[in-house]
Amino acid sequence: MRYSIPIRIRLTIWYVLLVAITLAVFGGFLYFNLARGLYAEVDATLQLVAAQAARDVDNENGKPSFQNAEEHGDIAGRIQARGFTMRLVDAAGNTLDGFGHYSLLPSLRISEGFMTVRISGKPWRVYVLPLPATHGNGSGYLLQVAEPLARVEDILELVGALLFLGIPVVAVIATLGGMFLSGRALGPIDRLTRLVQSMSAEDLSRRLDMKLPNDEVGRLARTFNGMLERLESAFRRERQFTSDAAHELRTPLTVMKGNIDVALARPRNTSEYIRVLEELETQVDRLAHLSENLLTLARCDTGKAPFRPEQLDIVILLEGLVEQVKPLAESKGISVELQGLDRPILMGDQDQLIRLFLNLLDNAIKYTPPGGEISVMVASDGASATIAVKDTGPGIEPEHIPHIFERFYRVDKARARSEGGSGLGLAIAKYIVQLHGGHIEVESEPGRGSTFAVRLPLAIKEDMANK
Ligand code: ADP
């Protein structure tokens, strides 16, 4: 058997993978959107501050500068306190005025818009706003506003670090959780496996713990118990069958041995030898009959019983059988007759059906006392035919009825055996009926007689045939 990773581990791996992928996608999305939002806010603030500062540019005497007056000092101070720096640059790139750390700003390539620059290794965001020339002093000049990105970078770094560390931590927790959950879910299955492994054919009477809830595992255990139940009864039947078969074989052999011993005890005359041989012949016939029945049952069990169905008129078949058994019945003073107006056509194996009805007729004759009557009745209901073999024999007590189709089951062991019965006839009959997709049942009134009714499906359903 190829080794495969246990379900518990596979489940955990899948679970952890899913959690990790979900977290990574979610974390990436979060990080990306947060960064975009923060940078957009920096840009918006820069634009706002630039617009404010542009209004405060003093352009008297043709030399623009920030109003240095006290009334603006506090605004500039506030802007500066938040880390902003700004300057005014003319077209040639000369700084005209500025505040904050503007001297650190490098000369910029752009004359309008945003760009990110590095000042002593740290990123800054710069916004450049062109301002028009006034007083006819030539070209205009540029207002450059810059803000350090350190704060944004710090936040992003923190979030990034949290995600970077958080995902593995969550993955570890998910692994432990996954192992725990799948262990809990699959633990009972492991226990079931160990229990089943510890069972052998000898202790099939053991059952799995039935206190399990009605969940998947509980149902598995119950299904298994059901199977054990069937196995146990199959084993029991098998053992019973073997011991019954051995017993059946022993009886005629004992009788034969006894007869031979008696015959050999002293010299006998011819007629005495003939009597012994006749007795031996009876026993040999019985053994042959028994072994044939056993063979039939064995073939049925292995599904190798010959079954060659053909369309047949069951009344013709039964007429033949009634004629065949009549001499035996009449020798016992029993009458046999066939009744019924229907002539159903069945799909059946002729040899098997002959065997089935001969078994039923044999039993009827065997168990009916002299002066009794046996009637075979045929009826059809459009879908199936019912053939009933009714006798006026001793009947069968209700407690025996559920068992008479079992192998070797005999109501009156001594009597049935003296009649040559082995208790297999009805078991074989039942098999044949089942093989034909039919049904057999018995109705009996002790002291008044029994009726064995066989229902077999018709070859052509009548309502279809009439169309
Ligand atoms: P057996 O070979 O002993 O007849 P069967 O399997 O044919 O075995 O029948 C099983 C038992 O059912 C018989 O031993 C007998 O006790 C009972 N039985 C069968 N047919 C009849 C019947 N027509 N009337 C009364 N008892 C019957």
Coordinates of C-alpha atoms and ligand atoms in Angstrom, one line a residue:
M1 CA 0.0 0.0 0.0
R2 CA 1.3 3.4 -1.0
Y3 CA 2.0 5.7 1.9
S4 CA -0.1 8.8 1.9
I5 CA -0.1 11.8 4.2
P6 CA -2.6 11.4 7.0
I7 CA -5.9 13.3 6.5
R8 CA -5.3 15.2 9.7
I9 CA -2.1 16.7 8.4
R10 CA -3.6 17.3 4.9
L11 CA -6.6 19.1 6.4
T12 CA -4.3 21.2 8.6
I13 CA -2.0 22.1 5.6
W14 CA -5.0 23.2 3.6
Y15 CA -6.4 25.1 6.4
V16 CA -3.2 27.0 7.1
L17 CA -2.6 27.7 3.5
L18 CA -6.1 29.2 3.1
V19 CA -5.7 31.3 6.2
A20 CA -2.2 32.5 5.1
I21 CA -3.3 33.3 1.6
T22 CA -6.4 35.2 2.8
L23 CA -4.4 37.1 5.3
A24 CA -1.7 38.0 2.7
V25 CA -4.2 39.2 0.2
F26 CA -6.1 41.1 2.8
G27 CA -2.9 42.6 4.3
G28 CA -1.6 43.6 0.9
F29 CA -4.8 45.3 0.0
L30 CA -4.9 47.1 3.4
Y31 CA -1.3 48.2 3.1
F32 CA -1.7 49.4 -0.5
N33 CA -4.8 51.4 0.2
L34 CA -3.4 52.9 3.4
A35 CA -0.3 54.1 1.6
R36 CA -2.3 55.6 -1.2
G37 CA -4.6 57.4 1.2
L38 CA -1.7 58.8 3.3
Y39 CA 0.2 60.0 0.2
A40 CA -2.9 61.6 -1.2
E41 CA -3.4 63.4 2.0
V42 CA 0.1 64.7 2.1
D43 CA -0.4 66.0 -1.5
A44 CA -3.7 67.6 -0.6
T45 CA -2.2 69.4 2.5
L46 CA 0.8 70.6 0.4
Q47 CA -1.6 72.1 -2.2
L48 CA -3.6 73.8 0.6
V49 CA -0.6 75.2 2.3
A50 CA 0.8 76.4 -1.1
A51 CA -2.5 78.2 -1.9
Q52 CA -2.4 79.9 1.5
A53 CA 1.2 80.9 1.1
A54 CA 0.7 82.2 -2.4
R55 CA -1.7 84.7 -1.1
D56 CA 0.8 85.9 1.5
V57 CA 3.5 86.6 -1.0
D58 CA 4.5 90.2 -0.9
N59 CA 5.5 91.5 -4.3
E60 CA 6.1 95.1 -3.6
N61 CA 9.2 96.7 -5.2
G62 CA 9.3 93.8 -7.7
K63 CA 11.1 91.5 -5.4
P64 CA 8.7 88.8 -4.1
S65 CA 9.0 87.7 -0.5
F66 CA 6.9 86.2 2.2
Q67 CA 5.2 88.8 4.3
N68 CA 7.4 88.9 7.2
A69 CA 5.0 91.1 9.1
E70 CA 4.0 90.1 12.6
E71 CA 0.4 89.5 11.6
H72 CA 1.5 86.6 9.5
G73 CA 4.2 85.4 11.7
D74 CA 2.0 83.0 13.6
I75 CA 0.7 81.2 10.4
A76 CA 4.2 80.8 9.1
G77 CA 5.3 79.6 12.5
R78 CA 2.5 77.1 12.6
I79 CA 3.3 75.8 9.2
Q80 CA 7.0 75.6 10.1
A81 CA 6.2 73.8 13.3
R82 CA 4.4 71.0 11.3
G83 CA 7.7 70.5 9.5
F84 CA 6.9 72.3 6.3
T85 CA 9.5 74.4 4.5
M86 CA 8.9 76.6 1.5
R87 CA 10.7 79.0 -0.7
L88 CA 10.3 81.4 -3.6
V89 CA 12.5 80.7 -6.6
D90 CA 12.9 82.9 -9.7
A91 CA 13.1 81.6 -13.3
A92 CA 16.9 81.3 -13.1
G93 CA 16.7 79.1 -10.0
N94 CA 17.8 81.7 -7.4
T95 CA 16.1 81.6 -4.1
L96 CA 14.2 84.9 -3.4
D97 CA 12.8 84.1 0.0
G98 CA 11.9 81.1 2.2
F99 CA 11.4 79.7 5.7
G100 CA 12.1 76.5 7.4
H101 CA 15.0 74.3 6.2
Y102 CA 14.5 75.6 2.6
S103 CA 18.3 75.9 2.1
L104 CA 18.4 72.1 2.2
L105 CA 16.0 71.8 -0.8
P106 CA 17.9 70.8 -4.0
S107 CA 17.2 72.6 -7.2
L108 CA 14.1 71.0 -8.8
R109 CA 13.6 69.9 -12.4
I110 CA 9.8 70.6 -12.5
S111 CA 8.1 74.0 -12.7
E112 CA 4.7 72.7 -11.6
G113 CA 3.2 69.7 -9.7
F114 CA 4.6 67.1 -7.3
M115 CA 7.8 65.3 -6.9
T116 CA 9.6 63.3 -4.2
V117 CA 13.2 64.2 -3.3
R118 CA 15.7 63.0 -0.8
I119 CA 17.2 65.4 1.7
S120 CA 20.0 64.0 3.7
G121 CA 18.7 60.5 3.0
K122 CA 15.1 61.2 4.0
P123 CA 12.2 61.4 1.6
W124 CA 10.4 64.7 1.2
R125 CA 7.3 65.6 -0.9
V126 CA 7.5 68.8 -2.8
Y127 CA 4.8 70.8 -4.5
V128 CA 5.7 73.5 -7.0
L129 CA 3.2 76.2 -7.8
P130 CA 4.1 78.8 -10.5
L131 CA 3.2 82.3 -9.7
P132 CA 2.7 85.0 -12.3
A133 CA 5.1 88.0 -12.8
T134 CA 3.8 91.3 -11.5
H135 CA 4.8 94.9 -12.1
G136 CA 6.2 93.9 -15.5
N137 CA 9.4 92.6 -14.1
G138 CA 9.8 89.9 -16.6
S139 CA 9.1 86.2 -16.0
G140 CA 7.2 84.8 -13.1
Y141 CA 8.6 82.8 -10.2
L142 CA 7.9 79.5 -8.4
L143 CA 6.6 78.7 -5.0
Q144 CA 8.0 75.4 -3.7
V145 CA 6.4 73.8 -0.6
A146 CA 7.9 70.7 0.9
E147 CA 6.9 68.3 3.7
P148 CA 8.9 65.4 5.1
L149 CA 7.4 62.0 4.4
A150 CA 8.9 60.6 7.6
R151 CA 5.6 60.4 9.4
V152 CA 3.8 58.6 6.6
E153 CA 6.8 56.3 6.2
D154 CA 6.8 55.5 9.9
I155 CA 3.1 54.6 9.8
L156 CA 3.6 52.4 6.8
E157 CA 6.6 50.8 8.3
L158 CA 4.7 50.0 11.4
V159 CA 1.8 48.6 9.6
G160 CA 4.1 46.6 7.3
A161 CA 6.0 45.2 10.2
L162 CA 2.8 44.3 12.0
L163 CA 1.6 42.4 8.9
F164 CA 4.9 40.8 8.3
L165 CA 5.1 39.5 11.8
G166 CA 1.4 39.0 12.3
I167 CA 0.8 36.6 9.3
P168 CA 3.4 34.0 10.5
V169 CA 2.0 34.3 14.0
V170 CA -1.5 33.8 12.8
A171 CA -0.3 30.9 10.6
V172 CA 1.3 29.2 13.6
I173 CA -1.9 29.7 15.6
A174 CA -3.9 28.3 12.6
T175 CA -1.6 25.3 12.4
L176 CA -2.1 24.5 16.1
G177 CA -5.9 25.2 15.8
G178 CA -6.1 23.1 12.6
M179 CA -4.3 20.2 14.2
F180 CA -6.5 20.4 17.2
L181 CA -9.7 20.6 15.2
S182 CA -8.9 17.9 12.8
G183 CA -7.6 15.8 15.6
R184 CA -10.9 16.2 17.4
A185 CA -12.8 15.4 14.3
L186 CA -10.8 12.4 13.2
G187 CA -9.9 11.0 16.6
P188 CA -13.0 8.9 16.8
I189 CA -12.2 7.4 13.4
D190 CA -8.8 6.4 14.7
R191 CA -10.4 4.8 17.8
L192 CA -12.8 2.9 15.5
T193 CA -9.9 1.7 13.4
R194 CA -8.1 0.4 16.5
L195 CA -11.2 -1.3 17.8
V196 CA -11.9 -3.0 14.5
Q197 CA -8.2 -4.0 14.3
S198 CA -8.4 -5.7 17.7
M199 CA -11.4 -7.8 16.6
S200 CA -11.0 -11.3 15.2
A201 CA -13.4 -13.7 13.6
E202 CA -13.9 -15.3 17.0
D203 CA -15.2 -12.2 18.8
L204 CA -17.7 -11.0 16.2
S205 CA -20.1 -10.5 19.0
R206 CA -18.3 -7.4 20.0
R207 CA -19.9 -4.1 19.0
L208 CA -18.5 -0.6 18.7
D209 CA -19.4 2.0 21.4
M210 CA -23.0 3.0 20.6
K211 CA -22.8 6.1 22.8
L212 CA -21.5 8.0 19.8
P213 CA -23.7 10.9 18.7
N214 CA -25.7 10.7 15.4
D215 CA -23.0 12.4 13.4
E216 CA -20.8 11.1 10.5
V217 CA -18.7 9.1 12.9
G218 CA -21.6 7.8 14.8
R219 CA -23.3 6.7 11.6
L220 CA -20.1 5.0 10.5
A221 CA -19.9 3.1 13.7
R222 CA -23.6 2.1 13.5
T223 CA -23.1 1.0 9.9
F224 CA -20.2 -1.1 11.0
N225 CA -22.2 -2.6 13.8
G226 CA -24.9 -3.6 11.3
M227 CA -22.3 -5.3 9.2
L228 CA -20.8 -7.1 12.2
E229 CA -24.4 -8.2 13.0
R230 CA -24.8 -9.7 9.6
L231 CA -21.3 -11.2 9.6
E232 CA -21.9 -12.8 13.0
S233 CA -25.2 -14.4 11.9
A234 CA -23.6 -15.6 8.6
F235 CA -20.7 -17.2 10.6
R236 CA -23.2 -18.7 13.0
R237 CA -25.3 -20.1 10.1
E238 CA -22.2 -21.4 8.5
R239 CA -21.1 -23.3 11.7
Q240 CA -24.6 -24.6 12.2
F241 CA -24.7 -25.8 8.6
T242 CA -21.5 -27.6 8.9
S243 CA -22.5 -29.4 12.1
D244 CA -26.0 -30.2 10.7
A245 CA -24.5 -31.5 7.5
A246 CA -22.0 -33.7 9.4
H247 CA -24.8 -35.0 11.5
E248 CA -27.0 -35.8 8.5
L249 CA -24.1 -37.7 6.9
R250 CA -23.3 -39.6 10.1
T251 CA -26.8 -41.1 10.6
P252 CA -27.0 -43.2 7.4
L253 CA -23.4 -44.2 7.8
T254 CA -24.1 -45.4 11.4
V255 CA -27.1 -47.4 10.1
M256 CA -25.0 -48.9 7.3
K257 CA -22.2 -49.8 9.7
G258 CA -24.6 -51.4 12.1
N259 CA -26.2 -53.5 9.3
I260 CA -22.8 -54.6 8.0
D261 CA -21.6 -55.5 11.5
V262 CA -24.7 -57.6 12.2
A263 CA -24.5 -59.3 8.8
L264 CA -20.8 -60.2 9.3
A265 CA -21.3 -61.4 12.9
R266 CA -22.1 -64.9 11.6
P267 CA -22.6 -66.7 8.2
R268 CA -26.0 -65.7 6.7
N269 CA -28.2 -67.2 4.0
T270 CA -28.8 -65.5 0.7
S271 CA -32.1 -63.9 1.6
E272 CA -30.6 -62.3 4.7
Y273 CA -27.8 -60.9 2.6
I274 CA -30.3 -59.5 0.2
R275 CA -32.2 -57.8 3.0
V276 CA -29.0 -56.2 4.3
L277 CA -28.1 -55.0 0.8
E278 CA -31.5 -53.5 0.3
E279 CA -31.2 -51.7 3.6
L280 CA -27.7 -50.5 2.5
E281 CA -29.2 -49.3 -0.8
T282 CA -31.8 -47.3 1.0
Q283 CA -29.1 -45.6 3.0
V284 CA -26.9 -45.0 0.0
D285 CA -29.9 -43.4 -1.8
R286 CA -30.4 -41.2 1.1
L287 CA -26.8 -40.2 1.1
A288 CA -26.9 -39.5 -2.6
H289 CA -30.0 -37.5 -2.2
L290 CA -28.5 -35.5 0.6
S291 CA -25.2 -34.8 -1.2
E292 CA -27.2 -33.7 -4.3
N293 CA -29.2 -31.3 -2.1
L294 CA -26.1 -30.0 -0.5
L295 CA -24.5 -29.5 -3.9
T296 CA -27.6 -27.6 -5.1
L297 CA -27.5 -25.3 -2.1
A298 CA -23.8 -24.7 -2.5
R299 CA -24.4 -23.8 -6.2
C300 CA -27.1 -21.4 -5.1
D301 CA -24.8 -19.8 -2.5
T302 CA -22.1 -19.2 -5.0
G303 CA -24.6 -18.0 -7.6
K304 CA -23.7 -20.9 -9.9
A305 CA -27.1 -22.5 -9.9
P306 CA -28.0 -23.1 -13.5
F307 CA -30.8 -20.7 -14.5
R308 CA -32.1 -20.9 -18.1
P309 CA -35.5 -19.2 -18.1
E310 CA -37.9 -19.8 -20.9
Q311 CA -41.6 -19.1 -21.5
L312 CA -43.6 -22.0 -20.1
D313 CA -47.2 -22.9 -19.5
I314 CA -47.1 -23.7 -15.8
V315 CA -50.4 -25.7 -16.0
I316 CA -48.8 -28.2 -18.4
L317 CA -45.8 -28.5 -16.1
L318 CA -48.0 -29.1 -13.1
E319 CA -50.2 -31.6 -14.9
G320 CA -47.1 -33.7 -15.6
L321 CA -46.0 -33.5 -12.0
V322 CA -49.4 -34.5 -10.6
E323 CA -49.4 -37.5 -12.9
Q324 CA -45.9 -38.4 -11.8
V325 CA -46.7 -38.3 -8.0
K326 CA -50.2 -39.8 -8.2
P327 CA -49.1 -43.4 -8.0
L328 CA -47.2 -42.7 -4.8
A329 CA -50.0 -40.7 -3.3
E330 CA -52.6 -43.3 -4.2
S331 CA -50.5 -46.0 -2.7
K332 CA -50.9 -44.1 0.5
G333 CA -54.6 -43.5 -0.1
I334 CA -54.2 -39.8 -0.8
S335 CA -55.9 -38.0 -3.7
V336 CA -54.1 -35.4 -5.8
E337 CA -55.9 -33.0 -8.1
L338 CA -55.1 -29.9 -10.1
Q339 CA -57.5 -27.0 -10.0
G340 CA -57.8 -23.6 -11.7
L341 CA -59.0 -21.9 -14.8
D342 CA -56.1 -19.6 -15.4
R343 CA -53.3 -20.6 -17.7
P344 CA -50.5 -18.2 -16.8
I345 CA -47.3 -18.2 -18.9
L346 CA -44.2 -17.8 -16.8
M347 CA -40.6 -17.1 -17.5
G348 CA -38.9 -19.9 -15.7
D349 CA -36.3 -22.6 -15.6
Q350 CA -38.2 -25.8 -16.3
D351 CA -35.8 -28.1 -14.3
Q352 CA -35.8 -25.8 -11.4
L353 CA -39.6 -25.3 -11.3
I354 CA -40.0 -29.1 -11.5
R355 CA -37.7 -29.5 -8.6
L356 CA -39.6 -26.8 -6.6
F357 CA -43.1 -28.2 -7.1
L358 CA -41.9 -31.8 -6.7
N359 CA -40.4 -30.8 -3.3
L360 CA -43.7 -29.3 -2.2
L361 CA -45.8 -32.3 -3.5
D362 CA -43.4 -34.8 -1.9
N363 CA -43.7 -33.0 1.4
A364 CA -47.5 -32.9 1.1
I365 CA -47.6 -36.7 0.4
K366 CA -45.0 -37.4 3.0
Y367 CA -46.8 -35.6 5.9
T368 CA -50.5 -36.2 4.9
P369 CA -52.0 -39.3 6.5
P370 CA -53.9 -41.9 4.4
G371 CA -57.3 -40.7 3.2
G372 CA -56.1 -37.1 2.9
E373 CA -56.4 -34.8 -0.1
I374 CA -53.8 -32.7 -1.9
S375 CA -54.9 -30.0 -4.3
V376 CA -52.7 -27.9 -6.5
M377 CA -54.4 -24.5 -7.4
V378 CA -53.3 -22.1 -10.1
A379 CA -54.5 -18.5 -10.2
S380 CA -53.2 -15.3 -11.9
D381 CA -53.8 -11.7 -11.1
G382 CA -52.4 -10.0 -14.2
A383 CA -48.8 -9.5 -12.9
S384 CA -48.1 -12.8 -11.2
A385 CA -49.3 -16.3 -10.9
T386 CA -49.9 -18.0 -7.6
I387 CA -49.5 -21.8 -7.3
A388 CA -50.7 -23.2 -4.1
V389 CA -50.1 -26.8 -2.9
K390 CA -52.7 -27.5 -0.2
D391 CA -52.9 -30.6 1.9
T392 CA -55.0 -32.0 4.7
G393 CA -52.0 -33.1 6.7
P394 CA -51.0 -32.4 10.3
G395 CA -50.3 -28.7 9.7
I396 CA -47.4 -26.8 11.2
E397 CA -47.4 -25.1 14.6
P398 CA -47.0 -21.3 14.4
E399 CA -43.7 -21.3 16.2
H400 CA -42.1 -23.5 13.5
I401 CA -43.4 -21.5 10.6
P402 CA -40.7 -18.9 10.6
H403 CA -38.0 -21.6 10.5
I404 CA -39.2 -24.3 8.1
F405 CA -37.4 -22.7 5.1
E406 CA -34.1 -22.8 7.0
R407 CA -31.6 -25.5 6.1
F408 CA -31.9 -28.8 8.1
Y409 CA -34.9 -27.5 10.0
R410 CA -37.4 -30.2 10.7
V411 CA -40.5 -29.9 13.0
D412 CA -40.5 -33.5 14.0
K413 CA -37.0 -34.7 13.6
A414 CA -37.5 -38.4 14.2
R415 CA -40.5 -38.6 12.0
A416 CA -39.2 -36.5 9.1
R417 CA -36.0 -38.5 9.0
S418 CA -37.8 -41.8 9.0
E419 CA -39.6 -40.4 5.9
G420 CA -36.3 -39.8 4.4
G421 CA -36.3 -36.0 4.7
S422 CA -33.2 -34.1 5.5
G423 CA -34.7 -30.7 6.1
L424 CA -33.2 -29.2 2.9
G425 CA -36.3 -29.5 0.6
L426 CA -37.9 -26.2 1.6
A427 CA -34.6 -24.3 1.7
I428 CA -34.0 -25.3 -1.9
A429 CA -37.6 -24.4 -2.8
K430 CA -37.1 -21.0 -1.4
Y431 CA -33.9 -20.5 -3.3
I432 CA -35.6 -21.5 -6.6
V433 CA -38.5 -19.1 -5.9
Q434 CA -36.0 -16.3 -5.2
L435 CA -34.1 -17.1 -8.3
H436 CA -37.3 -16.5 -10.3
G437 CA -38.0 -13.2 -8.5
G438 CA -40.9 -14.7 -6.7
H439 CA -42.1 -15.3 -3.2
I440 CA -43.1 -18.4 -1.1
E441 CA -45.2 -18.5 2.0
V442 CA -47.0 -21.0 4.1
E443 CA -50.3 -20.9 5.8
S444 CA -51.1 -23.7 8.2
E445 CA -53.7 -24.7 10.7
P446 CA -52.4 -27.4 13.0
G447 CA -54.4 -30.5 12.7
R448 CA -56.2 -29.4 9.5
G449 CA -53.5 -29.0 6.9
S450 CA -51.0 -26.6 5.2
T451 CA -50.9 -24.5 2.1
F452 CA -47.6 -23.6 0.5
A453 CA -48.2 -20.7 -1.9
V454 CA -45.7 -19.7 -4.5
R455 CA -46.0 -16.4 -6.4
L456 CA -44.1 -16.1 -9.6
P457 CA -44.0 -13.1 -12.0
L458 CA -45.7 -13.6 -15.4
A459 CA -43.7 -13.7 -18.6
I460 CA -46.1 -11.3 -20.2
K461 CA -48.1 -9.0 -18.0
E462 CA -51.8 -9.4 -19.0
D463 CA -52.8 -5.8 -19.1
M464 CA -50.0 -5.1 -21.5
A465 CA -50.8 -8.2 -23.6
N466 CA -54.4 -7.0 -24.0
K467 CA -53.3 -3.7 -25.5
Ligands
ADP1 P1 -37.9 -32.5 5.0 O1 -36.9 -33.1 4.0 O2 -37.7 -32.8 6.4 O3 -39.3 -32.6 4.5 P2 -38.3 -29.7 4.2 O4 -37.3 -28.6 4.2 O5 -38.9 -30.1 3.0 O6 -37.5 -30.9 4.9 O7 -39.4 -29.4 5.3 C1 -39.0 -28.9 6.5 C2 -40.0 -29.2 7.6 O8 -41.2 -28.6 7.4 C3 -40.3 -30.7 7.6 O9 -39.5 -31.4 8.4 C4 -41.7 -30.7 8.1 O10 -41.7 -30.7 9.6 C5 -42.3 -29.4 7.7 N1 -43.2 -29.5 6.6 C6 -42.9 -29.3 5.3 N2 -43.9 -29.5 4.5 C7 -45.0 -29.9 5.3 C8 -46.4 -30.2 5.1 N3 -46.9 -30.2 3.9 N4 -47.1 -30.5 6.2 C9 -46.6 -30.5 7.4 N5 -45.3 -30.2 7.7 C10 -44.5 -29.9 6.6

